[in-house]
Short mmCIF file of C-alpha atoms in Angstrom, two decimals:
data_model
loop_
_atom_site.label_atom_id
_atom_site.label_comp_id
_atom_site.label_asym_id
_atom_site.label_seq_id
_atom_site.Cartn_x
_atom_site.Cartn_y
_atom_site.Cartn_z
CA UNK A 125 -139.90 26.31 -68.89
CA UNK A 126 -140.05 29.83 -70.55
CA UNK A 127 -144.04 29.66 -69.50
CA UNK A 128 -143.57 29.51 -66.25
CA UNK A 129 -140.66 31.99 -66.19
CA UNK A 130 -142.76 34.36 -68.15
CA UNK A 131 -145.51 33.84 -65.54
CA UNK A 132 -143.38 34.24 -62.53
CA UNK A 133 -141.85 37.45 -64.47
CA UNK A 134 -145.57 38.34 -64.42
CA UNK A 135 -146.50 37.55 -60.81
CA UNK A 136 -143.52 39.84 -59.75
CA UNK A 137 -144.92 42.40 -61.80
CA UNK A 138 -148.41 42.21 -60.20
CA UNK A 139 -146.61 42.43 -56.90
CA UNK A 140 -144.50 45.46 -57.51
CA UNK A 141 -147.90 46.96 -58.98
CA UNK A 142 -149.81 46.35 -55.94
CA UNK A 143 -146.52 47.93 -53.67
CA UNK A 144 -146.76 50.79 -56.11
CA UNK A 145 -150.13 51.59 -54.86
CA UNK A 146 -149.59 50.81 -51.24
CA UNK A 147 -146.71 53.66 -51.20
CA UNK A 148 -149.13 55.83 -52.88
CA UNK A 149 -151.84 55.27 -51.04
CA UNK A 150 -149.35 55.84 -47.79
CA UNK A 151 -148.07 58.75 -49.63
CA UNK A 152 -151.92 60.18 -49.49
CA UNK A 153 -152.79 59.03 -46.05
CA UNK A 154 -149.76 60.94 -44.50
CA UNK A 155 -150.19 63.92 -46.78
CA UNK A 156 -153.35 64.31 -45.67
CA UNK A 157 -152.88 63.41 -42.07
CA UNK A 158 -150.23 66.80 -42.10
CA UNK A 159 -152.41 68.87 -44.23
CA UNK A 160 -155.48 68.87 -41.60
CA UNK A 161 -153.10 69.33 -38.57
CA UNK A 162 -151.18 72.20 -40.40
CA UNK A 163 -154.17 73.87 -41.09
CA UNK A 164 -154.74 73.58 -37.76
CA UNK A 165 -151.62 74.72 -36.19
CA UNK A 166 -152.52 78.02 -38.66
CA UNK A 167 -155.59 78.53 -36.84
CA UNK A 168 -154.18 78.09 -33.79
CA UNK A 169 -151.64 80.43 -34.32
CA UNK A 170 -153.70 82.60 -35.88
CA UNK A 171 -156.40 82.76 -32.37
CA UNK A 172 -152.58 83.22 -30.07
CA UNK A 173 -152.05 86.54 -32.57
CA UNK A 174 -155.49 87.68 -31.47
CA UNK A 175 -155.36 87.24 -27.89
CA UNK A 176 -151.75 87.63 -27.76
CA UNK A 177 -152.44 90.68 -25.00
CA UNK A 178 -154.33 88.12 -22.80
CA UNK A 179 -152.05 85.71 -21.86
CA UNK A 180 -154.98 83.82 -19.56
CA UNK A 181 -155.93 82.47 -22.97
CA UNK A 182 -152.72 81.26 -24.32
CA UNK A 183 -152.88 78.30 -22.14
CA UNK A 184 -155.91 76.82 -23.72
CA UNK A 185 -154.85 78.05 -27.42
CA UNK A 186 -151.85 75.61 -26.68
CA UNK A 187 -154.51 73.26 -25.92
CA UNK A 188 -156.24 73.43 -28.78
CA UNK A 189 -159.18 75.37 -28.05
CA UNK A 190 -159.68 77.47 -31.39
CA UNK A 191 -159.11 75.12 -34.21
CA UNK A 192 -162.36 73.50 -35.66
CA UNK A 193 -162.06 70.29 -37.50
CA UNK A 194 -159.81 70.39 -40.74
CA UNK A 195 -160.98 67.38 -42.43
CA UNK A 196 -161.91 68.74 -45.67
CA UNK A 197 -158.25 70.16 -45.88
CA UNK A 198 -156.93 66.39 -45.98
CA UNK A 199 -159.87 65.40 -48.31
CA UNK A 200 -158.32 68.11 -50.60
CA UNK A 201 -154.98 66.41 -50.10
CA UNK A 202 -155.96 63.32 -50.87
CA UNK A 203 -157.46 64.35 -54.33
CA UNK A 204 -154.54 65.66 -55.28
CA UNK A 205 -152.46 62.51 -54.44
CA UNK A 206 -155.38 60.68 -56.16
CA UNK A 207 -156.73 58.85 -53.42
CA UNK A 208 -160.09 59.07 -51.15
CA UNK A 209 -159.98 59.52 -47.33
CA UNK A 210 -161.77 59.39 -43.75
CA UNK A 211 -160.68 61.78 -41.66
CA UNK A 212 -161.38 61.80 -37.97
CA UNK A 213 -160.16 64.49 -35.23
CA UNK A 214 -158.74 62.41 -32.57
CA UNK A 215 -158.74 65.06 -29.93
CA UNK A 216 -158.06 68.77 -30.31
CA UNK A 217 -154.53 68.25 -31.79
CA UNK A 218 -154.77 64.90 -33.47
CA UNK A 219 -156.08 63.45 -37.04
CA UNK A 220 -156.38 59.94 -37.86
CA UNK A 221 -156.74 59.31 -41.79
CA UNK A 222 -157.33 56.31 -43.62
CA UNK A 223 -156.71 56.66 -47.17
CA UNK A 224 -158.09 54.51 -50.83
CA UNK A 225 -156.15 54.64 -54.07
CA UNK A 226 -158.34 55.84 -56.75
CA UNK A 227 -156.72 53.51 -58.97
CA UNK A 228 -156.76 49.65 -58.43
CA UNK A 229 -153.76 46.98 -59.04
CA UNK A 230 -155.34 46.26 -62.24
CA UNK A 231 -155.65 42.90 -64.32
CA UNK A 232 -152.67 40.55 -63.78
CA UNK A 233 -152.09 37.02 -63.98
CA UNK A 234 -152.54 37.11 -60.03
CA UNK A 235 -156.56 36.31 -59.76
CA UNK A 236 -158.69 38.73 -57.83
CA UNK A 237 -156.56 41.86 -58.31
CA UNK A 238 -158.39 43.88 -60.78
CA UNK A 239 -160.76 45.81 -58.32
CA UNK A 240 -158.29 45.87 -55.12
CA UNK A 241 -157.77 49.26 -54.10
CA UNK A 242 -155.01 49.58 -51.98
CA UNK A 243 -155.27 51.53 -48.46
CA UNK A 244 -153.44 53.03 -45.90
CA UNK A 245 -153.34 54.72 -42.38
CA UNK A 246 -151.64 58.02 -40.88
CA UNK A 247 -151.94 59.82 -37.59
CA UNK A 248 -150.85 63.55 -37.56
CA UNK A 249 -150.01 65.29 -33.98
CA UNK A 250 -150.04 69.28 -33.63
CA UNK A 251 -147.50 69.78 -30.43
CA UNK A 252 -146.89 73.37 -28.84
CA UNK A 253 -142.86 74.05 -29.19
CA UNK A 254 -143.71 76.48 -26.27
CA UNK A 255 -144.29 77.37 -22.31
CA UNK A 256 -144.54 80.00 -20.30
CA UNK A 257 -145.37 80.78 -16.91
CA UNK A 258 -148.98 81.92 -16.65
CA UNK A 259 -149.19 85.08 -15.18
CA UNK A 260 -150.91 85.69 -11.64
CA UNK A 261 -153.66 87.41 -10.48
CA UNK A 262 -150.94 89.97 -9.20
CA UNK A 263 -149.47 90.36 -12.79
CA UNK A 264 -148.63 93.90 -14.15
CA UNK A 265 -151.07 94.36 -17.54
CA UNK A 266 -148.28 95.79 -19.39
CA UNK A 267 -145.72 92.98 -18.97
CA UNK A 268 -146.74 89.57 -20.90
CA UNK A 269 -145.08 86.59 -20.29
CA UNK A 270 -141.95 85.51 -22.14
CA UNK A 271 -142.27 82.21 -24.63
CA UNK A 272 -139.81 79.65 -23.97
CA UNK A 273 -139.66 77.54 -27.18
CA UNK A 274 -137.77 74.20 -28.16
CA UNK A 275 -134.43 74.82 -29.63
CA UNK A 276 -133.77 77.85 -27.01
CA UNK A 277 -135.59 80.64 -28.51
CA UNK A 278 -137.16 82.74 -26.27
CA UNK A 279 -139.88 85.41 -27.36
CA UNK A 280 -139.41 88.57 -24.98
CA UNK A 281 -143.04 90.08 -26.07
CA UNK A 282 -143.57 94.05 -25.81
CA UNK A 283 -147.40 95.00 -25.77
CA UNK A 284 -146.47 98.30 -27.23
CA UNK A 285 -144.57 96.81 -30.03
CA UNK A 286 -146.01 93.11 -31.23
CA UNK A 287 -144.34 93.41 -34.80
CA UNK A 288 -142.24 90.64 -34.84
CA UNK A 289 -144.22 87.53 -33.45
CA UNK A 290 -143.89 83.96 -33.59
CA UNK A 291 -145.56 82.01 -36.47
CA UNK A 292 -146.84 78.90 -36.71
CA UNK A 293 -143.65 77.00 -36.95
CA UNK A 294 -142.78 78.78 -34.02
CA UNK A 295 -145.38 77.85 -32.06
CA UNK A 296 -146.40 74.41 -32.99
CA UNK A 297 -144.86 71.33 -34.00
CA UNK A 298 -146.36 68.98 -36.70
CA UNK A 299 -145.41 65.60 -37.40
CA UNK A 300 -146.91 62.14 -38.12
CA UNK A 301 -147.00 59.56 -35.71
CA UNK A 302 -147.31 55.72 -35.15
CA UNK A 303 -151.02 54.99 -35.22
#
């Protein structure tokens, strides 16, 4: 009777080893996932500073036209958190990550667990906090359009003064999603 409580005591072990790795292995996937989209939403924000004075480009900027793929970003990530990863853009302002532990379950009483790597998925979404009304062909030069952004703020820009501009946060929301 003490053998086969000592082996169930074991078993349970084996299991809360392999859940250990699963939540690290999430832990990586989702850390990852957020790293390539914030590094993103930087770039993004950082193309809206340039052409802040030509508003006919903000509209694809909220798009995502100016960030380039920021896969290695999440492969960085994913080192740290030891853990491999494939990284795919899924669209302008979308990664989808799949993520390896380094580390296996290890040997147990459970057969077949000493090489399992555990794995894990994450989807990251970059979404503009922001609108405006594009201006028209009729549109004074010197007046750019005001930034109406989620939780009320509203970003009255002055061409002759653009010292105090949104920032990333500002300007872009990123979260993980349901895959």
């Amino acid at each position: 009777m003490v053998a086969g409580l000592l082996f169930l005591a074991l078993a349970y072990f084996a299991v809360g080893q392999a859940a250990v790795n699963r939540n690290g292995a999430q832990t990586a996937a989702d850390a990852a996932a957020l790293a390539a989209a914030q590094e993103t939403r930087k770039e993004l924000a950082d193309e809206w500073v340039l052409d802040v004075l030509d508003p006919a480009k903000w509209l694809g900027i909220f798009h995502g036209n100016g960030g380039s793929n920021n896969c290695p970003r999440a492969e960085q990530l994913a080192e740290m958190n030891e853990a491999t990863v494939q990284c795919f853009p899924d669209g302008p302002l979308r990664y989808r990550v799949r993520a390896r532990t380094d580390k296996t379950v290890g040997e147990s009483v459970v057969p077949g667990t000493a090489d399992r790597h555990a794995h894990a998925d994450a989807v990251a979404v970059i979404e503009p906090r922001c609108t405006f009304d594009p201006p028209g062909e009729d549109a004074e030069v010197d007046v750019l359009p005001t930034l109406r952004c989620d939780g009320g703020t509203d970003w009255e820009l002055d061409p002759e003064d653009l010292t105090d501009l949104p920032g990333p946060e500002d300007l872009f929301d990123v979260h993980l999603v349901s895959g």
